[in-house]
Coordinates of C-alpha atoms and ligand atoms in Angstrom, one line a residue:
X1 CA 76.3 28.7 -41.5
X2 CA 76.8 25.3 -40.1
X3 CA 80.2 23.6 -40.6
X4 CA 78.6 21.1 -43.0
X5 CA 77.2 24.0 -45.1
X6 CA 80.6 25.7 -45.1
X7 CA 82.1 22.4 -46.2
X8 CA 79.6 22.0 -49.0
X9 CA 80.0 25.6 -50.1
X10 CA 83.7 25.3 -50.4
X11 CA 83.4 22.1 -52.4
X12 CA 80.9 23.8 -54.7
X13 CA 83.1 26.9 -55.1
X14 CA 80.5 29.1 -53.5
X15 CA 80.6 31.7 -50.7
X16 CA 77.5 30.3 -49.0
X17 CA 74.8 27.7 -49.3
X18 CA 71.4 27.4 -47.7
X19 CA 69.1 24.5 -46.8
X20 CA 67.4 22.9 -49.7
X21 CA 69.7 24.3 -52.3
X22 CA 71.2 21.9 -54.9
X23 CA 74.9 22.2 -55.1
X24 CA 77.4 20.5 -57.4
X25 CA 80.5 19.6 -55.4
X26 CA 83.9 18.2 -56.0
X27 CA 84.2 14.8 -54.3
X28 CA 87.4 14.1 -52.4
X29 CA 87.1 10.4 -52.3
X30 CA 84.7 8.0 -54.1
X31 CA 84.5 4.4 -53.0
X32 CA 82.9 1.4 -54.7
X33 CA 82.1 -1.9 -53.1
X34 CA 81.9 -5.4 -54.5
X35 CA 78.1 -5.4 -54.5
X36 CA 78.1 -2.5 -57.0
X37 CA 79.5 -3.8 -60.2
X38 CA 76.7 -1.8 -61.8
X39 CA 78.9 1.3 -61.1
X40 CA 81.4 0.0 -63.6
X41 CA 78.7 -0.9 -66.1
X42 CA 77.1 2.5 -65.7
X43 CA 80.4 4.2 -66.1
X44 CA 80.7 2.7 -69.6
X45 CA 77.0 3.1 -70.4
X46 CA 77.2 6.8 -69.6
X47 CA 80.1 7.2 -72.0
X48 CA 83.0 7.0 -69.6
X49 CA 86.4 5.9 -70.9
X50 CA 88.9 7.2 -68.4
X51 CA 88.2 7.8 -64.7
X52 CA 88.4 11.5 -64.0
X53 CA 91.0 11.2 -61.2
X54 CA 92.0 7.6 -60.2
X55 CA 93.8 8.8 -57.1
X56 CA 90.4 9.9 -55.7
X57 CA 88.8 6.5 -56.2
X58 CA 89.0 3.5 -53.9
X59 CA 87.6 0.0 -54.6
X60 CA 86.6 -2.3 -51.8
X61 CA 86.1 -6.1 -52.1
X62 CA 84.5 -6.4 -48.7
X63 CA 80.9 -7.7 -48.8
X64 CA 81.9 -11.0 -50.2
X65 CA 85.4 -11.4 -49.0
X66 CA 86.6 -14.0 -49.9
X67 CA 84.1 -14.7 -52.7
X68 CA 81.5 -17.3 -51.7
X69 CA 79.7 -17.7 -55.1
X70 CA 80.9 -17.9 -58.6
X71 CA 79.0 -14.8 -59.5
X72 CA 80.8 -12.8 -56.8
X73 CA 84.2 -14.3 -57.8
X74 CA 83.5 -13.2 -61.4
X75 CA 82.4 -9.7 -60.2
X76 CA 85.5 -9.3 -58.1
X77 CA 87.6 -10.3 -61.1
X78 CA 86.0 -7.5 -63.1
X79 CA 86.6 -5.0 -60.4
X80 CA 90.3 -5.8 -60.2
X81 CA 90.6 -5.5 -63.9
X82 CA 88.8 -2.2 -63.9
X83 CA 91.3 -0.9 -61.3
X84 CA 94.3 -2.1 -63.2
X85 CA 93.0 -0.7 -66.5
X86 CA 92.1 2.7 -64.9
X87 CA 95.2 3.1 -62.7
X88 CA 93.2 2.9 -59.5
X89 CA 95.9 2.1 -57.0
X90 CA 93.6 2.0 -54.0
X91 CA 92.2 -1.5 -54.6
X92 CA 91.3 -2.9 -51.2
X93 CA 91.2 -6.6 -52.0
X94 CA 89.6 -9.4 -50.0
X95 CA 92.3 -9.2 -47.3
X96 CA 91.5 -5.6 -46.2
X97 CA 88.1 -5.6 -44.5
X98 CA 84.9 -3.4 -44.4
X99 CA 85.2 -0.2 -46.4
X100 CA 84.5 2.3 -43.5
X101 CA 87.0 0.7 -41.2
X102 CA 89.6 0.5 -43.9
X103 CA 89.2 4.2 -44.6
X104 CA 89.7 5.0 -40.9
X105 CA 92.7 2.7 -40.5
X106 CA 94.4 4.2 -43.5
X107 CA 93.8 7.8 -42.4
X108 CA 91.7 8.4 -45.6
X109 CA 88.8 9.9 -43.7
X110 CA 89.5 13.6 -43.1
X111 CA 87.7 16.5 -41.6
X112 CA 86.2 18.9 -44.1
X113 CA 86.1 16.5 -47.0
X114 CA 83.4 14.8 -49.0
X115 CA 83.5 11.0 -49.0
X116 CA 81.0 9.1 -51.2
X117 CA 80.8 5.3 -51.2
X118 CA 78.2 3.0 -52.7
X119 CA 77.3 2.1 -49.2
X120 CA 74.6 3.5 -46.9
X121 CA 76.8 3.5 -43.8
X122 CA 79.2 6.1 -45.2
X123 CA 77.7 8.4 -42.6
X124 CA 80.3 6.8 -40.4
X125 CA 82.8 9.4 -41.5
X126 CA 81.0 12.1 -39.6
X127 CA 83.1 10.9 -36.7
X128 CA 86.0 12.7 -38.4
X129 CA 84.1 15.8 -39.4
X130 CA 83.8 14.6 -43.0
X131 CA 80.7 14.8 -45.1
X132 CA 80.2 11.1 -45.7
X133 CA 77.2 9.8 -47.7
X134 CA 76.1 6.6 -49.6
X135 CA 74.9 6.6 -53.2
X136 CA 73.9 4.2 -55.8
X137 CA 75.7 3.0 -59.0
X138 CA 74.8 5.8 -61.4
X139 CA 75.7 8.6 -58.9
X140 CA 79.0 6.9 -58.2
X141 CA 79.6 6.5 -62.0
X142 CA 78.9 10.2 -62.4
X143 CA 81.8 10.9 -59.9
X144 CA 84.0 8.6 -61.8
X145 CA 83.4 10.5 -65.0
X146 CA 83.3 14.1 -63.7
X147 CA 84.8 14.1 -60.2
X148 CA 81.7 15.8 -58.9
X149 CA 78.2 15.1 -57.6
X150 CA 75.1 17.1 -56.7
X151 CA 73.7 17.3 -53.2
X152 CA 70.7 18.9 -51.7
X153 CA 71.9 20.9 -48.7
X154 CA 70.3 19.0 -45.9
X155 CA 68.4 20.3 -42.9
X156 CA 70.6 19.7 -39.8
X157 CA 69.4 18.2 -36.6
X158 CA 71.4 18.5 -33.4
X159 CA 71.4 15.7 -30.9
X160 CA 73.1 16.6 -27.7
X161 CA 74.2 14.2 -25.0
X162 CA 74.6 15.1 -21.4
X163 CA 75.9 13.1 -18.5
X164 CA 78.5 10.4 -18.0
X165 CA 77.9 7.0 -19.4
X166 CA 77.3 4.4 -16.7
X167 CA 79.4 1.2 -16.6
X168 CA 78.6 -1.3 -19.2
X169 CA 76.8 1.2 -21.4
X170 CA 78.3 2.3 -24.8
X171 CA 77.8 4.4 -27.9
X172 CA 75.8 1.5 -29.4
X173 CA 73.3 1.8 -26.5
X174 CA 73.1 5.5 -26.9
X175 CA 72.3 5.4 -30.6
X176 CA 69.9 2.5 -30.2
X177 CA 68.1 4.6 -27.5
X178 CA 68.0 7.7 -29.7
X179 CA 66.6 5.7 -32.7
X180 CA 64.1 4.0 -30.4
X181 CA 62.9 7.4 -29.2
X182 CA 62.9 9.3 -32.5
X183 CA 62.1 6.5 -35.0
X184 CA 63.8 4.8 -37.9
X185 CA 62.6 7.5 -40.4
X186 CA 63.2 10.5 -38.2
X187 CA 66.2 11.9 -40.1
X188 CA 65.4 11.0 -43.7
X189 CA 67.7 13.2 -45.9
X190 CA 68.7 15.2 -42.9
X191 CA 72.2 15.7 -41.4
X192 CA 72.6 14.6 -37.8
X193 CA 75.1 16.4 -35.6
X194 CA 76.1 15.0 -32.2
X195 CA 77.3 17.4 -29.5
X196 CA 77.6 17.5 -25.8
X197 CA 79.6 16.6 -22.7
X198 CA 79.2 12.8 -23.2
X199 CA 81.2 13.0 -26.5
X200 CA 84.4 13.7 -24.5
X201 CA 84.0 10.2 -23.1
X202 CA 83.7 8.6 -26.5
X203 CA 86.7 7.4 -28.5
X204 CA 86.9 7.5 -32.3
X205 CA 85.8 3.9 -32.3
X206 CA 82.7 4.8 -30.3
X207 CA 82.0 7.9 -32.3
X208 CA 82.2 5.9 -35.5
X209 CA 79.5 3.6 -34.1
X210 CA 77.3 6.6 -33.3
X211 CA 77.6 8.2 -36.7
X212 CA 77.4 4.8 -38.5
X213 CA 73.9 4.2 -37.1
X214 CA 72.5 7.5 -38.2
X215 CA 71.9 5.7 -41.4
X216 CA 69.3 3.7 -39.5
X217 CA 67.4 6.9 -38.9
X218 CA 67.6 7.7 -42.6
X219 CA 70.3 10.4 -42.3
X220 CA 72.0 11.7 -45.3
X221 CA 75.1 12.4 -43.3
X222 CA 76.3 12.9 -39.8
X223 CA 78.8 15.1 -38.0
X224 CA 80.9 15.5 -34.9
X225 CA 82.9 18.6 -34.7
X226 CA 86.6 17.6 -34.7
X227 CA 88.2 18.0 -31.2
X228 CA 91.3 16.8 -29.3
X229 CA 90.1 13.2 -29.6
X230 CA 89.8 13.5 -33.3
X231 CA 93.2 15.3 -33.7
X232 CA 94.9 12.7 -31.5
X233 CA 93.6 9.9 -33.8
X234 CA 94.3 11.8 -37.1
X235 CA 97.8 12.9 -36.3
X236 CA 98.9 9.2 -36.2
X237 CA 97.3 8.5 -39.6
X238 CA 96.8 11.4 -41.9
X239 CA 99.7 12.8 -43.9
X240 CA 98.0 15.5 -46.0
X241 CA 96.4 18.8 -45.2
X242 CA 92.7 19.2 -44.5
X243 CA 90.4 22.0 -43.3
X244 CA 88.3 22.0 -40.2
X245 CA 85.1 24.0 -40.6
X246 CA 83.2 25.4 -37.5
X247 CA 79.6 26.3 -37.1
X248 CA 78.7 29.9 -36.6
X249 CA 77.4 30.9 -33.2
X250 CA 73.6 31.1 -33.2
X251 CA 73.1 28.7 -36.1
X252 CA 69.5 27.7 -36.2
X253 CA 69.1 23.9 -36.3
X254 CA 66.1 22.3 -37.9
X255 CA 65.5 20.5 -34.6
X256 CA 67.4 20.0 -31.4
X257 CA 67.2 17.1 -28.9
X258 CA 69.0 16.5 -25.6
X259 CA 69.5 13.1 -24.0
X260 CA 70.8 12.6 -20.6
X261 CA 72.7 9.3 -20.7
X262 CA 73.7 9.1 -17.0
X263 CA 70.9 6.7 -16.2
X264 CA 70.9 4.8 -19.5
X265 CA 70.7 1.0 -19.3
X266 CA 72.2 -1.3 -21.9
X267 CA 69.8 -1.3 -24.9
X268 CA 68.6 -3.8 -27.4
X269 CA 66.7 -3.4 -30.7
X270 CA 64.4 -6.4 -30.8
X271 CA 63.1 -8.1 -34.0
X272 CA 62.3 -6.8 -36.6
X273 CA 63.1 -3.2 -36.5
X274 CA 66.0 -1.0 -35.4
X275 CA 63.6 1.3 -33.6
X276 CA 62.0 -1.5 -31.6
X277 CA 64.3 -0.6 -28.7
X278 CA 64.1 -1.3 -25.0
X279 CA 66.3 -1.9 -22.0
X280 CA 68.1 -5.2 -22.2
X281 CA 66.3 -6.3 -19.1
X282 CA 63.1 -6.7 -21.1
X283 CA 64.6 -9.7 -22.8
X284 CA 67.0 -11.2 -20.2
X285 CA 66.8 -15.0 -20.1
X286 CA 65.9 -15.3 -23.8
X287 CA 68.0 -18.1 -25.3
X288 CA 70.3 -17.3 -28.2
X289 CA 71.7 -19.6 -30.9
X290 CA 74.3 -17.3 -32.2
X291 CA 76.2 -14.3 -30.9
X292 CA 77.8 -12.2 -33.7
X293 CA 80.5 -9.6 -33.1
X294 CA 81.6 -7.7 -36.2
X295 CA 80.8 -5.1 -38.9
X296 CA 81.4 -1.4 -39.5
X297 CA 79.3 -0.7 -36.4
X298 CA 80.7 -3.1 -33.8
X299 CA 83.8 -4.9 -35.1
X300 CA 86.6 -2.7 -34.0
X301 CA 89.5 -3.3 -31.6
X302 CA 87.7 -1.8 -28.6
X303 CA 84.7 -4.1 -29.4
X304 CA 86.9 -7.2 -29.4
X305 CA 88.7 -5.9 -26.3
X306 CA 85.5 -5.8 -24.3
X307 CA 84.5 -9.2 -25.5
X308 CA 87.9 -10.6 -24.6
X309 CA 87.5 -9.1 -21.1
X310 CA 84.2 -10.7 -20.5
X311 CA 85.3 -14.1 -21.9
X312 CA 88.9 -14.3 -20.5
X313 CA 89.5 -17.7 -19.1
X314 CA 85.9 -18.8 -19.7
X315 CA 84.0 -20.8 -22.3
X316 CA 81.0 -19.8 -24.3
X317 CA 77.7 -21.6 -23.6
X318 CA 77.6 -25.1 -25.2
X319 CA 74.6 -24.6 -27.3
X320 CA 75.7 -21.2 -28.6
X321 CA 77.9 -20.2 -31.5
X322 CA 80.0 -17.1 -31.2
X323 CA 81.1 -15.6 -34.6
X324 CA 83.7 -12.9 -34.5
X325 CA 84.6 -10.9 -37.6
X326 CA 87.2 -8.1 -37.1
X327 CA 86.1 -5.2 -39.2
X328 CA 89.5 -4.8 -41.0
X329 CA 93.0 -6.3 -41.3
X330 CA 94.2 -3.5 -39.1
X331 CA 91.7 -4.4 -36.4
X332 CA 92.6 -8.1 -36.8
X333 CA 96.3 -7.5 -36.4
X334 CA 95.9 -5.2 -33.4
X335 CA 93.5 -7.7 -31.7
X336 CA 96.0 -10.4 -32.3
X337 CA 98.9 -8.4 -30.9
X338 CA 96.9 -7.5 -27.8
X339 CA 95.9 -11.2 -27.3
X340 CA 92.2 -10.7 -27.8
X341 CA 92.1 -13.2 -30.7
X342 CA 93.8 -15.9 -28.5
X343 CA 91.4 -15.2 -25.6
X344 CA 88.3 -15.4 -27.8
X345 CA 89.3 -18.5 -29.7
X346 CA 90.1 -20.2 -26.4
X347 CA 86.7 -19.2 -25.2
X348 CA 85.1 -20.9 -28.2
X349 CA 84.7 -18.1 -30.8
X350 CA 84.7 -18.9 -34.5
X351 CA 86.8 -16.3 -36.4
X352 CA 85.9 -15.1 -39.9
X353 CA 88.4 -13.0 -41.8
X354 CA 87.7 -9.3 -42.0
X355 CA 84.8 -8.2 -44.1
X356 CA 81.0 -7.9 -44.0
X357 CA 80.4 -11.6 -43.5
X358 CA 76.9 -12.4 -42.2
X359 CA 76.1 -8.8 -41.3
X360 CA 74.1 -8.6 -44.5
X361 CA 73.0 -12.2 -44.6
X362 CA 74.9 -13.5 -47.6
X363 CA 77.5 -15.9 -46.1
X364 CA 79.8 -16.8 -43.1
X365 CA 77.5 -17.1 -40.2
X366 CA 73.9 -17.2 -41.5
X367 CA 70.9 -17.9 -39.3
X368 CA 68.6 -20.9 -39.7
X369 CA 64.9 -20.8 -39.5
X370 CA 63.7 -20.1 -36.0
X371 CA 67.2 -19.2 -34.7
X372 CA 67.9 -16.2 -32.5
X373 CA 71.0 -14.1 -32.8
X374 CA 72.4 -11.2 -30.8
X375 CA 74.7 -9.0 -32.8
X376 CA 76.8 -5.9 -32.7
X377 CA 75.7 -5.0 -36.2
X378 CA 73.1 -2.5 -37.3
X379 CA 70.0 -4.0 -39.0
X380 CA 67.5 -6.6 -37.8
X381 CA 64.8 -6.8 -40.4
X382 CA 63.6 -10.3 -41.5
X383 CA 66.3 -12.1 -43.4
X384 CA 69.0 -9.6 -42.7
X385 CA 71.4 -12.3 -41.4
X386 CA 70.0 -15.4 -43.1
X387 CA 66.6 -17.0 -42.8
X388 CA 63.6 -14.7 -42.7
X389 CA 62.4 -16.6 -39.7
X390 CA 65.6 -15.9 -37.8
X391 CA 65.3 -13.3 -35.0
X392 CA 67.9 -10.6 -34.6
X393 CA 68.6 -8.5 -31.5
X394 CA 70.9 -5.6 -31.9
X395 CA 73.1 -4.7 -29.0
X396 CA 76.5 -3.5 -27.8
X397 CA 79.6 -5.7 -28.2
X398 CA 79.5 -6.3 -24.5
X399 CA 75.9 -7.5 -24.7
X400 CA 76.9 -9.9 -27.5
X401 CA 79.9 -11.3 -25.5
X402 CA 77.9 -11.7 -22.3
X403 CA 75.2 -13.5 -24.2
X404 CA 77.7 -15.8 -25.8
X405 CA 79.0 -16.7 -22.4
X406 CA 75.6 -17.4 -20.9
X407 CA 73.8 -18.7 -24.0
X408 CA 71.0 -16.2 -23.3
X409 CA 70.4 -12.5 -23.2
X410 CA 71.8 -11.0 -20.0
X411 CA 72.5 -7.5 -18.7
X412 CA 76.2 -7.0 -19.8
X413 CA 76.9 -4.3 -17.2
X414 CA 77.1 -7.1 -14.6
X415 CA 80.1 -8.5 -16.4
X416 CA 82.0 -5.2 -16.5
X417 CA 84.2 -4.1 -13.5
Ligands
LIG501 C1 75.9 -3.4 -50.0 C2 75.4 -2.2 -49.5 C3 74.4 -1.7 -50.6 C4 74.6 -2.2 -48.2 C5 74.4 -0.8 -47.8 O1 74.4 0.2 -48.5 O2 74.2 -0.5 -46.6 C6 75.3 -3.0 -47.1 O3 76.5 -2.5 -46.8 C7 74.4 -3.1 -46.0 O4 74.8 -2.8 -44.8 O5 73.2 -3.5 -46.2
LIG502 S1 79.6 -4.5 -42.2 FE1 77.4 -4.7 -42.6 S2 76.6 -2.6 -42.4 FE2 78.8 -2.4 -42.7 S3 79.1 -2.1 -44.9 FE3 79.2 -4.3 -44.4 S4 77.2 -5.2 -44.7 FE4 77.0 -2.9 -44.6

């Protein structure tokens, strides 16, 4: 069996599972975000009165943090009251940040566990060897009532990376390249495992970016076998025991792909699809109105660090806005302590408090008609960050910072020593 199958088998109380089987699993952590008040409504509609185990539930007020509309303010009020009534202590209010980063910061994402959030990018937690997946309101309400949820054991695809990453090329470039090659619907309901030499070069932050974007291939979940890098990260954060599963030798994957990254150039996904990917050089010189650094894909400390490095002692281009949104309070604090916030604000960045902000086009950095944005986020369909006639290029944090500096798309590798 694969590690993912062993994990699902254990959570279903079975000896083994096989692809396609439906299993009913105990969920280790269930998260609800502030766009999903329907979860609470469904909980009551389905006959719920008391949450099965409030210690395994976490609430995130992140997508509209702080609330920008009266409806959202009202929803957030109802979420808070639900937590207080139900004894849910893990209420991550508007001061905490994007759910996936908050889980990582707090050491709540563990190997060998099932994490389900009402958010598609829950695949991010594959970076820790967890089974992370996103669901809708009624599925989440089912967990609230029973502590369990059914899953279809997914086919598992192995994506192997060989070679050392060139200067100025990051996990974001790798995953954009993979999605460009395989397509945005390649992994629908499949699990994507990343393996190979290149992973040894990738920090937890970079691995989170990789796993996060498997959602943009349709993946149900993603996986990286925990190693020394994972352990190093977890030992500073996690206080309780967890189990690490390993894949049996000779396991037959549904498909296997190998990418050599040693000659990879910085990548961009051009409007209006995440798989419309090419080398950044195809668009160099293209003027941008806004550069956006943030989200659960590209708003971590390392992302702000590379931007600060590129912009230290410089000013952003006069006709460009640079919106920076730390993914979490933890990221914000660390970036302040390390001086990145100071550097970026001096360079002309506009800071937004931790949260989803304009990543999903609802507030705090929206695009006007006809504007072009380069962003470290994960989606670029029409209207994703504001006006449907806004054009969005997805790139690495370095590509975003270099574009903010020049006011146009440039090859970021020239800005990295
Ligand atoms: C709000 C949520 C439903 C949504 C998702 O699931 O991905 C959001 O986080 C996004 O990125 O579009
Ligand atoms: S930061 Fe963006 S992608 Fe991540 S959860 Fe928020 S809206 Fe979704």
